[in-house]
Short mmCIF file of C-alpha atoms in Angstrom, two decimals:
data_model
loop_
_atom_site.label_atom_id
_atom_site.label_comp_id
_atom_site.label_asym_id
_atom_site.label_seq_id
_atom_site.Cartn_x
_atom_site.Cartn_y
_atom_site.Cartn_z
CA HIS A 1 12.67 -4.23 0.75
CA LEU A 2 10.22 -5.13 -1.98
CA GLY A 3 7.33 -5.52 0.45
CA PHE A 4 8.03 -2.13 2.01
CA ASN A 5 8.20 -0.55 -1.46
CA ILE A 6 4.85 -2.02 -2.44
CA LEU A 7 3.28 -0.87 0.83
CA TYR A 8 4.59 2.69 0.39
CA TRP A 9 3.96 3.11 -3.33
CA SER A 10 0.55 1.43 -3.40
CA GLY A 11 -0.94 2.44 -0.06
CA CYS A 12 -2.26 -1.08 0.46
CA ARG A 13 -2.76 -2.57 3.91
CA ILE A 14 -0.30 -5.17 5.24
CA GLY A 15 -2.94 -7.92 5.11
CA GLU A 16 -3.66 -7.04 1.48
CA LEU A 17 0.05 -7.21 0.63
CA LEU A 18 0.48 -10.57 2.32
CA ALA A 19 -2.50 -12.04 0.42
CA LEU A 20 -1.13 -11.04 -3.01
CA THR A 21 -0.52 -13.83 -5.49
CA TRP A 22 1.29 -13.65 -8.80
CA GLN A 23 -2.03 -13.65 -10.65
CA ASP A 24 -2.83 -10.34 -8.90
CA ILE A 25 0.04 -8.63 -10.70
CA ASP A 26 -0.34 -7.20 -14.20
CA PHE A 27 3.14 -6.26 -15.40
CA ASN A 28 1.81 -4.88 -18.70
CA ARG A 29 -0.52 -2.38 -17.04
CA ASN A 30 1.56 -1.78 -13.87
CA THR A 31 -1.36 -2.75 -11.66
CA VAL A 32 -1.92 -4.79 -8.53
CA ASN A 33 -5.32 -6.37 -7.92
CA ILE A 34 -6.47 -6.26 -4.29
CA ASP A 35 -9.27 -8.69 -3.55
CA GLU A 36 -8.14 -10.63 -0.46
CA SER A 37 -6.51 -10.09 2.90
CA TYR A 38 -4.17 -12.30 4.94
CA GLN A 39 -4.28 -12.89 8.68
CA ARG A 40 -2.56 -15.29 11.02
CA LEU A 41 -5.23 -16.67 13.37
CA GLN A 42 -4.49 -19.24 16.06
CA GLY A 43 -1.25 -20.20 14.30
CA LYS A 44 -2.90 -20.71 10.89
CA ASP A 45 -2.71 -18.68 7.69
CA VAL A 46 -6.17 -17.39 6.80
CA ILE A 47 -7.12 -15.61 3.59
CA THR A 48 -10.28 -13.53 3.92
CA GLU A 49 -12.19 -10.89 2.04
CA PRO A 50 -10.69 -7.41 2.38
CA LYS A 51 -11.75 -5.00 5.12
CA THR A 52 -14.65 -3.49 3.11
CA LYS A 53 -16.33 -4.04 -0.27
CA LYS A 54 -14.59 -0.93 -1.59
CA SER A 55 -11.27 -2.47 -0.55
CA ILE A 56 -11.58 -4.69 -3.62
CA ARG A 57 -9.73 -2.56 -6.15
CA GLU A 58 -6.99 -2.32 -8.72
CA ILE A 59 -4.04 -0.09 -7.85
CA THR A 60 -1.54 1.37 -10.28
CA VAL A 61 2.07 1.15 -9.11
CA ILE A 62 5.17 2.95 -10.35
CA LYS A 63 7.32 1.16 -12.91
CA ALA A 64 10.37 0.95 -10.61
CA VAL A 65 8.41 -1.14 -8.10
CA MET A 66 6.91 -3.28 -10.85
CA ASP A 67 10.42 -3.87 -12.24
CA GLU A 68 11.63 -4.91 -8.78
CA LEU A 69 8.64 -7.23 -8.47
CA LYS A 70 9.33 -8.75 -11.89
CA SER A 71 12.99 -9.30 -10.98
CA TYR A 72 11.93 -10.97 -7.74
CA LYS A 73 9.52 -13.25 -9.61
CA GLU A 74 12.33 -14.30 -11.96
CA SER A 75 14.43 -15.28 -8.93
CA VAL A 76 11.71 -17.52 -7.46
CA TYR A 77 11.86 -21.18 -8.41
CA LYS A 78 8.90 -21.99 -10.70
CA PRO A 79 6.33 -19.59 -9.26
CA ASN A 80 2.69 -20.55 -9.83
CA ASP A 81 0.05 -17.90 -10.43
CA GLU A 82 -1.77 -18.96 -7.26
CA ASP A 83 1.36 -18.71 -5.05
CA ARG A 84 1.43 -15.93 -2.50
CA ILE A 85 4.24 -13.50 -3.22
CA PHE A 86 5.22 -13.08 0.44
CA TYR A 87 5.14 -16.21 2.59
CA CYS A 88 5.49 -14.49 5.92
CA THR A 89 3.42 -12.76 8.56
CA LYS A 90 2.80 -9.17 9.60
CA HIS A 91 5.13 -9.81 12.54
CA LYS A 92 8.10 -10.34 10.19
CA PHE A 93 7.49 -6.93 8.59
CA GLU A 94 7.00 -5.28 11.98
CA HIS A 95 10.25 -6.82 13.28
CA ALA A 96 12.17 -5.68 10.18
CA MET A 97 10.77 -2.14 10.54
CA THR A 98 11.78 -2.06 14.21
CA GLN A 99 15.33 -3.11 13.26
CA ILE A 100 15.53 -0.51 10.47
CA CYS A 101 14.41 2.22 12.88
CA LYS A 102 16.95 1.15 15.53
CA ILE A 103 19.84 0.99 13.05
CA ASN A 104 18.98 4.44 11.70
CA ASN A 105 18.22 5.97 15.12
CA LEU A 106 14.61 6.76 14.14
CA ASN A 107 11.46 6.87 16.21
CA LYS A 108 9.33 3.77 15.78
CA ILE A 109 7.47 3.64 12.47
CA ARG A 110 4.47 1.33 12.25
CA ILE A 111 3.81 -0.65 9.08
CA HIS A 112 0.49 1.19 8.68
CA ASP A 113 2.44 4.48 8.68
CA LEU A 114 3.65 3.60 5.17
CA ARG A 115 0.00 3.72 4.05
CA HIS A 116 -0.41 7.10 5.76
CA SER A 117 2.78 8.37 4.12
CA HIS A 118 1.49 7.24 0.73
CA ALA A 119 -1.80 9.08 1.24
CA SER A 120 -0.06 12.21 2.55
CA LEU A 121 2.31 12.25 -0.42
CA LEU A 122 -0.56 12.06 -2.90
CA LEU A 123 -2.61 14.72 -1.12
CA ASN A 124 0.43 16.99 -0.96
CA GLU A 125 0.78 16.58 -4.73
CA GLY A 126 -2.82 17.68 -5.25
CA ILE A 127 -4.54 14.33 -5.77
CA ASN A 128 -8.30 14.62 -5.34
CA ILE A 129 -9.63 13.29 -2.00
CA VAL A 130 -12.25 11.15 -3.78
CA ALA A 131 -9.60 9.51 -6.00
CA LEU A 132 -7.41 8.93 -2.94
CA SER A 133 -10.30 7.38 -1.02
CA LYS A 134 -10.93 4.99 -3.90
CA ARG A 135 -7.22 4.11 -4.11
CA LEU A 136 -7.03 3.39 -0.37
CA GLY A 137 -10.17 1.26 -0.50
CA HIS A 138 -12.09 3.29 2.05
CA GLU A 139 -15.80 2.49 2.18
CA LYS A 140 -16.66 6.18 2.59
CA VAL A 141 -14.88 9.34 1.46
CA SER A 142 -15.62 10.69 4.95
CA THR A 143 -13.15 8.13 6.35
CA THR A 144 -10.43 9.59 4.13
CA LEU A 145 -11.45 13.15 4.99
CA ASN A 146 -11.48 12.44 8.73
CA THR A 147 -8.04 10.85 8.56
CA TYR A 148 -6.31 13.32 6.22
CA SER A 149 -8.22 16.62 6.53
CA HIS A 150 -5.15 18.22 8.15
CA MET A 151 -3.38 17.75 4.79
CA ILE A 152 -5.96 19.70 2.78
CA PRO A 153 -4.70 23.18 1.83
CA SER A 154 -5.61 26.05 4.12
CA ASP A 155 -7.54 29.15 3.03
CA ASP A 156 -4.20 31.01 2.84
CA LYS A 157 -2.85 28.54 0.29
CA ILE A 158 -6.11 28.62 -1.67
CA LEU A 159 -6.00 32.42 -1.76
CA LYS A 160 -2.38 32.36 -2.94
CA VAL A 161 -3.26 29.95 -5.75
CA MET A 162 -6.21 32.10 -6.82
CA GLU A 163 -4.07 35.27 -6.72
CA ASN A 164 -1.47 33.58 -8.93
CA LEU A 165 -4.17 32.48 -11.37
CA SER A 166 -5.63 35.97 -11.61
CA VAL A 167 -2.38 37.59 -12.74
#
């Protein structure tokens, strides 16, 4: 549950989530530091640099998720700052998502779809595409535009906004 919440509310990639350590969390500022990525290669846990240089970033996260994260930390036996928060693989998250979809009679939802939902939510709420690109850790704003351009308001919506402003 906590992992899914962080994925949805931060927009981070699954590898970035799985590489998080307690020292990456700033409970005072409600931020998560993304500077590594996790992969399982040939049966071994491997921590690497993130996908791109711009993927190294600090993400603000809503207080409810930070509170859940803090509560989880308090339940862990003597957590060290260097300990990964989630000692599992992408497969475990994928399996859990498959089960959730089956139980709720939903079409399959990929883990990466939580990132897309996060981005779509922010764009729908009027967040600037450049700010969103930075938050997602895209190397180029054009990547964000190419992926989410269908979410940008149409000329009809722009005209309606301008008409309302002119009154």
